[in-house]
């Protein structure tokens, strides 16, 4: 997966390519060294709306346990209520978790880092 080779500098972002889901364009931002507001040693992950209209949506970002696929180990998301994703380029177009998981734990979960 290459996670081990990603930058470990705080607030340095790695972005996914844009992808489509339910007629909207999205991207994921990963902060492998932590977001500026993350706890030390934690990875931040966020989902961003890349379309010109705002949307309310349920979302989950999850990482399953490497040997017990029925067990979800890390999750960030909207829970029981929809979150608002603002229009692309506007404040509030992303939601996620600044303290998604400890980087050292993620490295043990991923095949070949």
CSV table of C-alpha atoms in Angstrom, one decimal, residues 50-108:
chain,number,residue,atom,x,y,z
A,50,UNK,CA,-15.6,18.3,-4.7
A,51,UNK,CA,-18.9,19.3,-6.4
A,52,UNK,CA,-20.2,22.9,-6.6
A,53,UNK,CA,-23.3,22.2,-4.4
A,54,UNK,CA,-23.4,21.4,-0.7
A,55,UNK,CA,-24.9,18.1,0.4
A,56,UNK,CA,-26.0,16.3,3.6
A,57,UNK,CA,-24.8,12.8,3.8
A,58,UNK,CA,-24.0,9.9,6.1
A,59,UNK,CA,-20.4,8.7,5.8
A,60,UNK,CA,-18.0,6.3,7.4
A,61,UNK,CA,-14.2,6.0,7.0
A,62,UNK,CA,-13.2,2.7,8.5
A,63,UNK,CA,-10.3,0.4,8.8
A,64,UNK,CA,-11.0,-3.3,9.5
A,65,UNK,CA,-8.9,-5.5,11.7
A,66,UNK,CA,-6.3,-7.3,9.6
A,67,UNK,CA,-7.2,-10.8,10.8
A,68,UNK,CA,-10.8,-10.5,12.0
A,69,UNK,CA,-12.7,-8.8,9.2
A,70,UNK,CA,-15.9,-8.8,11.3
A,71,UNK,CA,-14.2,-6.4,13.7
A,72,UNK,CA,-13.9,-2.8,12.7
A,73,UNK,CA,-11.0,-1.2,14.6
A,74,UNK,CA,-11.0,2.4,13.5
A,75,UNK,CA,-14.0,4.4,12.3
A,76,UNK,CA,-14.8,8.1,11.7
A,77,UNK,CA,-18.1,9.2,10.4
A,78,UNK,CA,-21.4,10.9,10.8
A,79,UNK,CA,-22.9,8.4,13.1
A,80,UNK,CA,-26.7,8.5,13.3
A,81,UNK,CA,-27.0,12.1,11.9
A,82,UNK,CA,-26.1,13.4,8.5
A,83,UNK,CA,-23.2,15.8,8.2
A,84,UNK,CA,-23.2,18.7,5.9
A,85,UNK,CA,-20.5,18.9,3.3
A,86,UNK,CA,-20.3,22.4,1.9
A,87,UNK,CA,-19.8,23.2,-1.8
A,88,UNK,CA,-16.2,22.8,-3.2
A,89,UNK,CA,-14.1,25.7,-2.3
A,90,UNK,CA,-16.3,26.7,0.6
A,91,UNK,CA,-15.7,26.4,4.3
A,92,UNK,CA,-17.0,23.2,5.7
A,93,UNK,CA,-16.7,21.0,2.6
A,94,UNK,CA,-14.9,18.3,4.5
A,95,UNK,CA,-15.5,16.1,7.5
A,96,UNK,CA,-13.4,13.5,9.2
A,97,UNK,CA,-11.2,12.7,12.1
A,98,UNK,CA,-8.0,14.5,13.2
A,99,UNK,CA,-7.2,11.6,15.5
A,100,UNK,CA,-8.3,8.7,13.3
A,101,UNK,CA,-5.7,6.1,14.6
A,102,UNK,CA,-2.1,5.9,15.9
A,103,UNK,CA,0.3,5.8,13.0
A,104,UNK,CA,2.3,2.9,14.5
A,105,UNK,CA,-0.9,0.9,14.9
A,106,UNK,CA,-1.9,1.5,11.2
A,107,UNK,CA,1.5,0.3,10.1
A,108,UNK,CA,0.9,-3.1,11.8
